PDB file of C-alpha atoms in Angstrom:
ATOM      1  CA  UNK A   1     -32.400  -3.121  47.489  1.00 54.00           C
ATOM      2  CA  UNK A   2     -29.728  -5.730  47.747  1.00 53.00           C
ATOM      3  CA  UNK A   3     -27.452  -3.445  49.566  1.00 51.00           C
ATOM      4  CA  UNK A   4     -30.213  -2.682  52.051  1.00 58.00           C
ATOM      5  CA  UNK A   5     -30.835  -6.447  52.739  1.00 56.00           C
ATOM      6  CA  UNK A   6     -27.120  -6.943  53.078  1.00 48.00           C
ATOM      7  CA  UNK A   7     -26.840  -4.187  55.639  1.00 56.00           C
ATOM      8  CA  UNK A   8     -29.916  -5.581  57.577  1.00 60.00           C
ATOM      9  CA  UNK A   9     -28.337  -9.045  57.467  1.00 51.00           C
ATOM     10  CA  UNK A  10     -25.050  -7.863  58.908  1.00 50.00           C
ATOM     11  CA  UNK A  11     -26.858  -5.981  61.675  1.00 53.00           C
ATOM     12  CA  UNK A  12     -28.707  -9.336  62.485  1.00 55.00           C
ATOM     13  CA  UNK A  13     -25.419 -11.298  62.152  1.00 53.00           C
ATOM     14  CA  UNK A  14     -27.135 -13.536  59.513  1.00 52.00           C
ATOM     15  CA  UNK A  15     -23.837 -14.634  57.792  1.00 52.00           C
ATOM     16  CA  UNK A  16     -25.407 -17.107  55.561  1.00 56.00           C
ATOM     17  CA  UNK A  17     -27.625 -14.401  53.989  1.00 62.00           C
ATOM     18  CA  UNK A  18     -24.719 -11.999  54.047  1.00 53.00           C
ATOM     19  CA  UNK A  19     -22.692 -14.586  51.989  1.00 58.00           C
ATOM     20  CA  UNK A  20     -25.444 -15.122  49.500  1.00 63.00           C
ATOM     21  CA  UNK A  21     -26.149 -11.363  49.059  1.00 61.00           C
ATOM     22  CA  UNK A  22     -22.625 -10.633  48.673  1.00 65.00           C
ATOM     23  CA  UNK A  23     -22.277 -13.444  46.051  1.00 63.00           C
ATOM     24  CA  UNK A  24     -25.133 -12.040  44.101  1.00 68.00           C
ATOM     25  CA  UNK A  25     -23.530  -8.532  44.075  1.00 66.00           C
ATOM     26  CA  UNK A  26     -20.107  -9.853  42.896  1.00 68.00           C
ATOM     27  CA  UNK A  27     -21.809 -12.015  40.245  1.00 71.00           C
ATOM     28  CA  UNK A  28     -23.827  -9.155  39.014  1.00 70.00           C
ATOM     29  CA  UNK A  29     -20.863  -6.895  38.586  1.00 72.00           C
ATOM     30  CA  UNK A  30     -18.837  -9.615  36.964  1.00 69.00           C
ATOM     31  CA  UNK A  31     -21.528 -10.340  34.544  1.00 71.00           C
ATOM     32  CA  UNK A  32     -21.957  -6.585  33.762  1.00 71.00           C
ATOM     33  CA  UNK A  33     -18.328  -6.301  33.090  1.00 77.00           C
ATOM     34  CA  UNK A  34     -18.281  -9.448  30.854  1.00 75.00           C
ATOM     35  CA  UNK A  35     -21.273  -8.212  28.859  1.00 71.00           C
ATOM     36  CA  UNK A  36     -19.445  -4.820  28.357  1.00 72.00           C
ATOM     37  CA  UNK A  37     -16.258  -6.690  27.185  1.00 73.00           C
ATOM     38  CA  UNK A  38     -18.163  -8.820  24.842  1.00 77.00           C
ATOM     39  CA  UNK A  39     -19.954  -5.854  23.256  1.00 72.00           C
ATOM     40  CA  UNK A  40     -16.447  -4.047  22.883  1.00 70.00           C
ATOM     41  CA  UNK A  41     -14.878  -7.107  21.326  1.00 68.00           C
ATOM     42  CA  UNK A  42     -17.903  -7.424  18.790  1.00 79.00           C
ATOM     43  CA  UNK A  43     -17.475  -3.738  18.112  1.00 74.00           C
ATOM     44  CA  UNK A  44     -13.817  -4.063  17.437  1.00 73.00           C
ATOM     45  CA  UNK A  45     -14.191  -7.121  15.243  1.00 77.00           C
ATOM     46  CA  UNK A  46     -16.849  -5.202  13.161  1.00 81.00           C
ATOM     47  CA  UNK A  47     -14.538  -2.205  12.873  1.00 79.00           C
ATOM     48  CA  UNK A  48     -11.607  -4.416  11.860  1.00 80.00           C
ATOM     49  CA  UNK A  49     -13.759  -6.077   9.184  1.00 84.00           C
ATOM     50  CA  UNK A  50     -14.683  -2.780   7.681  1.00 83.00           C
ATOM     51  CA  UNK A  51     -11.048  -1.546   7.610  1.00 84.00           C
ATOM     52  CA  UNK A  52      -9.840  -4.953   6.140  1.00 86.00           C
ATOM     53  CA  UNK A  53     -12.576  -4.675   3.348  1.00 87.00           C
ATOM     54  CA  UNK A  54     -11.349  -0.974   2.729  1.00 84.00           C
ATOM     55  CA  UNK A  55      -7.681  -2.092   2.595  1.00 87.00           C
ATOM     56  CA  UNK A  56      -8.239  -5.076   0.394  1.00 89.00           C
ATOM     57  CA  UNK A  57     -10.195  -2.757  -1.930  1.00 88.00           C
ATOM     58  CA  UNK A  58      -7.500  -0.279  -2.016  1.00 88.00           C
ATOM     59  CA  UNK A  59      -4.820  -2.825  -2.680  1.00 90.00           C
ATOM     60  CA  UNK A  60      -6.651  -4.589  -5.407  1.00 89.00           C
ATOM     61  CA  UNK A  61      -7.496  -1.295  -7.053  1.00 87.00           C
ATOM     62  CA  UNK A  62      -3.813  -0.362  -6.978  1.00 85.00           C
ATOM     63  CA  UNK A  63      -2.940  -3.685  -8.513  1.00 87.00           C
ATOM     64  CA  UNK A  64      -5.519  -3.300 -11.181  1.00 87.00           C
ATOM     65  CA  UNK A  65      -4.124   0.108 -12.172  1.00 83.00           C
ATOM     66  CA  UNK A  66      -0.627  -1.346 -12.338  1.00 85.00           C
ATOM     67  CA  UNK A  67      -1.304  -4.631 -14.028  1.00 85.00           C
ATOM     68  CA  UNK A  68      -4.205  -3.722 -16.334  1.00 85.00           C
ATOM     69  CA  UNK A  69      -3.333  -0.071 -17.321  1.00 84.00           C
ATOM     70  CA  UNK A  70       0.071   1.298 -16.488  1.00 89.00           C
ATOM     71  CA  UNK A  71       2.369  -1.662 -17.140  1.00 92.00           C
ATOM     72  CA  UNK A  72       0.757  -2.806 -20.416  1.00 93.00           C
ATOM     73  CA  UNK A  73       0.615   0.635 -21.722  1.00 93.00           C
ATOM     74  CA  UNK A  74       4.382   1.324 -20.777  1.00 94.00           C
ATOM     75  CA  UNK A  75       5.416  -1.955 -22.393  1.00 94.00           C
ATOM     76  CA  UNK A  76       3.439  -1.469 -25.565  1.00 95.00           C
ATOM     77  CA  UNK A  77       4.737   2.122 -25.925  1.00 95.00           C
ATOM     78  CA  UNK A  78       8.391   1.187 -25.482  1.00 95.00           C
ATOM     79  CA  UNK A  79       8.178  -1.613 -27.897  1.00 96.00           C
ATOM     80  CA  UNK A  80       6.407   0.703 -30.487  1.00 96.00           C
ATOM     81  CA  UNK A  81       9.229   3.267 -30.010  1.00 95.00           C
ATOM     82  CA  UNK A  82      11.864   0.502 -30.333  1.00 95.00           C
ATOM     83  CA  UNK A  83      10.433  -0.761 -33.446  1.00 96.00           C
ATOM     84  CA  UNK A  84      10.109   2.674 -35.097  1.00 95.00           C
ATOM     85  CA  UNK A  85      13.784   3.431 -34.108  1.00 94.00           C
ATOM     86  CA  UNK A  86      14.963   0.125 -35.629  1.00 93.00           C
ATOM     87  CA  UNK A  87      13.211   1.133 -38.877  1.00 93.00           C
ATOM     88  CA  UNK A  88      15.494   4.076 -39.030  1.00 91.00           C
ATOM     89  CA  UNK A  89      12.800   6.571 -37.992  1.00 92.00           C
ATOM     90  CA  UNK A  90      13.537   9.403 -35.297  1.00 92.00           C
ATOM     91  CA  UNK A  91      10.465   9.071 -33.032  1.00 94.00           C
ATOM     92  CA  UNK A  92      10.138  11.407 -30.006  1.00 94.00           C
ATOM     93  CA  UNK A  93      11.087   9.837 -26.672  1.00 95.00           C
ATOM     94  CA  UNK A  94       8.311   7.600 -25.503  1.00 96.00           C
ATOM     95  CA  UNK A  95       6.719   9.002 -22.152  1.00 95.00           C
ATOM     96  CA  UNK A  96       3.961   7.807 -20.102  1.00 94.00           C
ATOM     97  CA  UNK A  97       1.390  10.044 -18.271  1.00 91.00           C
ATOM     98  CA  UNK A  98      -1.527   8.952 -16.183  1.00 84.00           C
ATOM     99  CA  UNK A  99      -5.022  10.347 -16.303  1.00 78.00           C
ATOM    100  CA  UNK A 100      -6.069  12.110 -13.093  1.00 71.00           C
ATOM    101  CA  UNK A 101      -3.778  12.691 -10.231  1.00 71.00           C
ATOM    102  CA  UNK A 102      -0.037  11.837 -10.635  1.00 68.00           C
ATOM    103  CA  UNK A 103       0.074  10.501  -7.040  1.00 71.00           C
ATOM    104  CA  UNK A 104      -1.925   7.810  -5.230  1.00 69.00           C
ATOM    105  CA  UNK A 105      -4.149   8.757  -2.178  1.00 71.00           C
ATOM    106  CA  UNK A 106      -2.411   8.858   1.084  1.00 75.00           C
ATOM    107  CA  UNK A 107      -4.028   5.809   2.527  1.00 77.00           C
ATOM    108  CA  UNK A 108      -1.525   5.068   5.283  1.00 75.00           C
ATOM    109  CA  UNK A 109      -2.061   8.486   6.775  1.00 78.00           C
ATOM    110  CA  UNK A 110      -5.767   7.972   7.001  1.00 77.00           C
ATOM    111  CA  UNK A 111      -5.243   4.548   8.540  1.00 76.00           C
ATOM    112  CA  UNK A 112      -2.848   5.851  11.152  1.00 73.00           C
ATOM    113  CA  UNK A 113      -5.546   8.457  12.167  1.00 75.00           C
ATOM    114  CA  UNK A 114      -8.004   5.502  12.494  1.00 73.00           C
ATOM    115  CA  UNK A 115      -5.645   4.019  15.210  1.00 72.00           C
ATOM    116  CA  UNK A 116      -5.376   0.590  13.509  1.00 75.00           C
ATOM    117  CA  UNK A 117      -2.354  -0.593  15.635  1.00 72.00           C
ATOM    118  CA  UNK A 118      -4.381  -2.714  18.036  1.00 74.00           C
ATOM    119  CA  UNK A 119      -6.428  -4.274  15.296  1.00 80.00           C
ATOM    120  CA  UNK A 120      -3.737  -6.246  13.511  1.00 83.00           C
ATOM    121  CA  UNK A 121      -0.626  -8.301  14.313  1.00 83.00           C
ATOM    122  CA  UNK A 122       2.883  -6.691  14.233  1.00 84.00           C
ATOM    123  CA  UNK A 123       3.857  -8.381  10.941  1.00 84.00           C
ATOM    124  CA  UNK A 124       0.848  -6.993   9.238  1.00 85.00           C
ATOM    125  CA  UNK A 125       1.351  -3.686  10.563  1.00 85.00           C
ATOM    126  CA  UNK A 126       5.031  -3.826   9.478  1.00 86.00           C
ATOM    127  CA  UNK A 127       4.003  -4.837   6.084  1.00 87.00           C
ATOM    128  CA  UNK A 128       1.301  -2.229   5.564  1.00 88.00           C
ATOM    129  CA  UNK A 129       3.640   0.534   6.681  1.00 87.00           C
ATOM    130  CA  UNK A 130       6.400  -0.584   4.368  1.00 88.00           C
ATOM    131  CA  UNK A 131       4.065  -1.017   1.377  1.00 89.00           C
ATOM    132  CA  UNK A 132       2.503   2.278   1.722  1.00 89.00           C
ATOM    133  CA  UNK A 133       5.813   3.931   2.486  1.00 87.00           C
ATOM    134  CA  UNK A 134       7.308   2.359  -0.724  1.00 89.00           C
ATOM    135  CA  UNK A 135       4.171   3.358  -2.680  1.00 88.00           C
ATOM    136  CA  UNK A 136       4.727   6.937  -1.660  1.00 88.00           C
ATOM    137  CA  UNK A 137       8.433   6.819  -2.570  1.00 88.00           C
ATOM    138  CA  UNK A 138       7.673   5.306  -6.079  1.00 89.00           C
ATOM    139  CA  UNK A 139       5.036   7.922  -6.660  1.00 88.00           C
ATOM    140  CA  UNK A 140       7.671  10.678  -5.864  1.00 89.00           C
ATOM    141  CA  UNK A 141       9.868   9.193  -8.441  1.00 91.00           C
ATOM    142  CA  UNK A 142       7.091   9.388 -11.032  1.00 92.00           C
ATOM    143  CA  UNK A 143       6.423  13.040 -10.077  1.00 92.00           C
ATOM    144  CA  UNK A 144      10.147  13.730 -10.941  1.00 93.00           C
ATOM    145  CA  UNK A 145       9.767  11.744 -14.128  1.00 94.00           C
ATOM    146  CA  UNK A 146       6.608  13.407 -15.444  1.00 94.00           C
ATOM    147  CA  UNK A 147       7.985  16.823 -14.584  1.00 94.00           C
ATOM    148  CA  UNK A 148      10.829  16.234 -17.019  1.00 96.00           C
ATOM    149  CA  UNK A 149       8.388  15.030 -19.568  1.00 96.00           C
ATOM    150  CA  UNK A 150       6.217  18.035 -19.158  1.00 95.00           C
ATOM    151  CA  UNK A 151       9.079  20.577 -19.187  1.00 96.00           C
ATOM    152  CA  UNK A 152      11.555  18.990 -21.550  1.00 96.00           C
ATOM    153  CA  UNK A 153       9.721  16.705 -23.914  1.00 96.00           C
ATOM    154  CA  UNK A 154       6.016  17.944 -24.496  1.00 95.00           C
ATOM    155  CA  UNK A 155       7.034  21.495 -25.580  1.00 95.00           C
ATOM    156  CA  UNK A 156       9.146  20.181 -28.346  1.00 94.00           C
ATOM    157  CA  UNK A 157       7.281  16.970 -29.363  1.00 92.00           C
ATOM    158  CA  UNK A 158       5.309  18.761 -32.271  1.00 90.00           C
ATOM    159  CA  UNK A 159       8.635  20.358 -33.649  1.00 90.00           C
ATOM    160  CA  UNK A 160      11.709  18.785 -35.307  1.00 90.00           C
ATOM    161  CA  UNK A 161      12.082  15.249 -34.095  1.00 85.00           C
ATOM    162  CA  UNK A 162      15.944  15.732 -34.541  1.00 90.00           C
ATOM    163  CA  UNK A 163      15.846  17.872 -31.387  1.00 94.00           C
ATOM    164  CA  UNK A 164      15.753  14.769 -29.296  1.00 95.00           C
ATOM    165  CA  UNK A 165      18.767  13.155 -31.090  1.00 95.00           C
ATOM    166  CA  UNK A 166      22.509  13.566 -31.268  1.00 93.00           C
ATOM    167  CA  UNK A 167      23.981  15.532 -34.103  1.00 90.00           C
ATOM    168  CA  UNK A 168      24.547  12.445 -36.310  1.00 88.00           C
ATOM    169  CA  UNK A 169      20.929  11.347 -35.546  1.00 86.00           C
ATOM    170  CA  UNK A 170      21.852   7.645 -34.439  1.00 90.00           C
ATOM    171  CA  UNK A 171      20.937   8.117 -30.820  1.00 93.00           C
ATOM    172  CA  UNK A 172      18.802  10.014 -28.331  1.00 95.00           C
ATOM    173  CA  UNK A 173      20.413  12.647 -26.370  1.00 95.00           C
ATOM    174  CA  UNK A 174      21.563  11.365 -23.034  1.00 95.00           C
ATOM    175  CA  UNK A 175      18.785  13.242 -20.988  1.00 96.00           C
ATOM    176  CA  UNK A 176      16.029  11.639 -23.162  1.00 96.00           C
ATOM    177  CA  UNK A 177      17.527   8.202 -23.152  1.00 95.00           C
ATOM    178  CA  UNK A 178      17.791   8.468 -19.411  1.00 96.00           C
ATOM    179  CA  UNK A 179      14.132   9.544 -19.127  1.00 96.00           C
ATOM    180  CA  UNK A 180      13.129   6.326 -21.012  1.00 95.00           C
ATOM    181  CA  UNK A 181      15.473   4.386 -18.760  1.00 95.00           C
ATOM    182  CA  UNK A 182      13.746   5.908 -15.638  1.00 95.00           C
ATOM    183  CA  UNK A 183      10.316   4.770 -17.076  1.00 94.00           C
ATOM    184  CA  UNK A 184      11.565   1.230 -17.490  1.00 94.00           C
ATOM    185  CA  UNK A 185      12.684   1.259 -13.916  1.00 93.00           C
ATOM    186  CA  UNK A 186       9.434   2.706 -12.738  1.00 92.00           C
ATOM    187  CA  UNK A 187       7.744  -0.069 -14.648  1.00 92.00           C
ATOM    188  CA  UNK A 188       9.609  -2.688 -12.725  1.00 91.00           C
ATOM    189  CA  UNK A 189       8.956  -0.959  -9.468  1.00 91.00           C
ATOM    190  CA  UNK A 190       5.267  -0.998 -10.182  1.00 89.00           C
ATOM    191  CA  UNK A 191       5.388  -4.633 -11.064  1.00 89.00           C
ATOM    192  CA  UNK A 192       6.888  -5.507  -7.721  1.00 89.00           C
ATOM    193  CA  UNK A 193       4.457  -3.382  -5.853  1.00 90.00           C
ATOM    194  CA  UNK A 194       1.695  -5.183  -7.585  1.00 90.00           C
ATOM    195  CA  UNK A 195       2.889  -8.548  -6.333  1.00 89.00           C
ATOM    196  CA  UNK A 196       3.353  -7.099  -2.893  1.00 88.00           C
ATOM    197  CA  UNK A 197      -0.247  -5.777  -2.899  1.00 90.00           C
ATOM    198  CA  UNK A 198      -1.624  -8.969  -3.976  1.00 89.00           C
ATOM    199  CA  UNK A 199       0.076 -10.756  -1.168  1.00 88.00           C
ATOM    200  CA  UNK A 200      -1.174  -8.339   1.300  1.00 89.00           C
ATOM    201  CA  UNK A 201      -4.661  -8.478   0.006  1.00 89.00           C
ATOM    202  CA  UNK A 202      -4.625 -12.292   0.056  1.00 88.00           C
ATOM    203  CA  UNK A 203      -3.416 -12.237   3.634  1.00 87.00           C
ATOM    204  CA  UNK A 204      -5.904  -9.710   4.901  1.00 87.00           C
ATOM    205  CA  UNK A 205      -8.785 -11.723   3.145  1.00 84.00           C
ATOM    206  CA  UNK A 206      -7.714 -14.910   4.815  1.00 81.00           C
ATOM    207  CA  UNK A 207      -7.378 -13.361   8.223  1.00 76.00           C
ATOM    208  CA  UNK A 208      -4.294 -15.166   9.120  1.00 70.00           C
ATOM    209  CA  UNK A 209      -1.376 -14.257  11.440  1.00 71.00           C
ATOM    210  CA  UNK A 210       1.607 -14.729   9.107  1.00 72.00           C
ATOM    211  CA  UNK A 211       5.104 -15.846  10.441  1.00 69.00           C
ATOM    212  CA  UNK A 212       6.844 -13.769   7.743  1.00 74.00           C
ATOM    213  CA  UNK A 213       5.992 -10.500   6.011  1.00 75.00           C
ATOM    214  CA  UNK A 214       4.973 -10.328   2.370  1.00 79.00           C
ATOM    215  CA  UNK A 215       8.313  -8.516   1.842  1.00 69.00           C
ATOM    216  CA  UNK A 216      10.328 -11.408   2.976  1.00 58.00           C
ATOM    217  CA  UNK A 217       8.073 -14.078   1.543  1.00 56.00           C
ATOM    218  CA  UNK A 218       8.814 -12.933  -2.040  1.00 60.00           C
ATOM    219  CA  UNK A 219      12.498 -12.743  -3.029  1.00 47.00           C
ATOM    220  CA  UNK A 220      11.536 -10.405  -5.785  1.00 55.00           C
ATOM    221  CA  UNK A 221      10.545  -7.726  -3.381  1.00 51.00           C
ATOM    222  CA  UNK A 222      13.329  -8.214  -0.768  1.00 47.00           C
ATOM    223  CA  UNK A 223      14.761  -5.390   1.190  1.00 43.00           C
ATOM    224  CA  UNK A 224      17.851  -5.369  -1.124  1.00 45.00           C
ATOM    225  CA  UNK A 225      15.716  -5.262  -4.293  1.00 46.00           C
ATOM    226  CA  UNK A 226      13.780  -2.219  -2.891  1.00 42.00           C
ATOM    227  CA  UNK A 227      17.091  -0.347  -2.161  1.00 42.00           C
ATOM    228  CA  UNK A 228      18.527  -1.204  -5.610  1.00 45.00           C
ATOM    229  CA  UNK A 229      16.034  -2.014  -8.043  1.00 39.00           C
ATOM    230  CA  UNK A 230      17.481  -3.612 -11.252  1.00 40.00           C
ATOM    231  CA  UNK A 231      16.439  -2.284 -14.521  1.00 39.00           C
ATOM    232  CA  UNK A 232      14.714  -4.661 -16.920  1.00 37.00           C
ATOM    233  CA  UNK A 233      16.656  -5.752 -19.789  1.00 42.00           C
ATOM    234  CA  UNK A 234      15.567  -3.749 -22.977  1.00 40.00           C
ATOM    235  CA  UNK A 235      17.350  -2.720 -26.130  1.00 40.00           C
ATOM    236  CA  UNK A 236      19.376   0.359 -25.974  1.00 44.00           C
ATOM    237  CA  UNK A 237      20.129   2.925 -28.688  1.00 43.00           C
ATOM    238  CA  UNK A 238      22.981   1.754 -30.917  1.00 39.00           C
TER     239      UNK A 238
END
């Protein structure tokens, strides 16, 4: 109807009416585009809120597993082994095995399929990529560790405890001492990942645009420490 009136006004050379009708068309198109943009923005914000909630849940779940289950169990187990060894006993090497799957879910792969790049600032994307990449790497280390446990410790645990010790019985054989050392290292890596996950969860909850990544904000999880994680100081076999 508007276009018909506009054409009629042009034939009549009614320029004022032409201007008004043209203005109405332009405003109508503009408002339609704006409403569409607003709807898309609201949908994007709602999608981002759902993804943030899922991310925070995943990060906090990982932290709970580390801080409330894995790390306390490892520390208690190592302490019990050390106490028994100091009493002159020859306990089998302490090992740690998790219930269920030995590896965490591949969360980052799922997030990439959801195309989250445009939803977060570059620092947050960098942090999430680095965190989940490091989580995957630490998980692979655990697989190597637990494979040794299942192949070289569990089959002999019920037998002669002297199997795990040197001929004079004063120290664990090198491969079993190394296995416990790897567990101590893994405990330290899990602790660092827990602090990292907490930092990410807090920033996602706050919805801020950080100036630095969680990786650089915490000196204990610097790039250098991720490349060469120091082993926590613990007593060694005499």
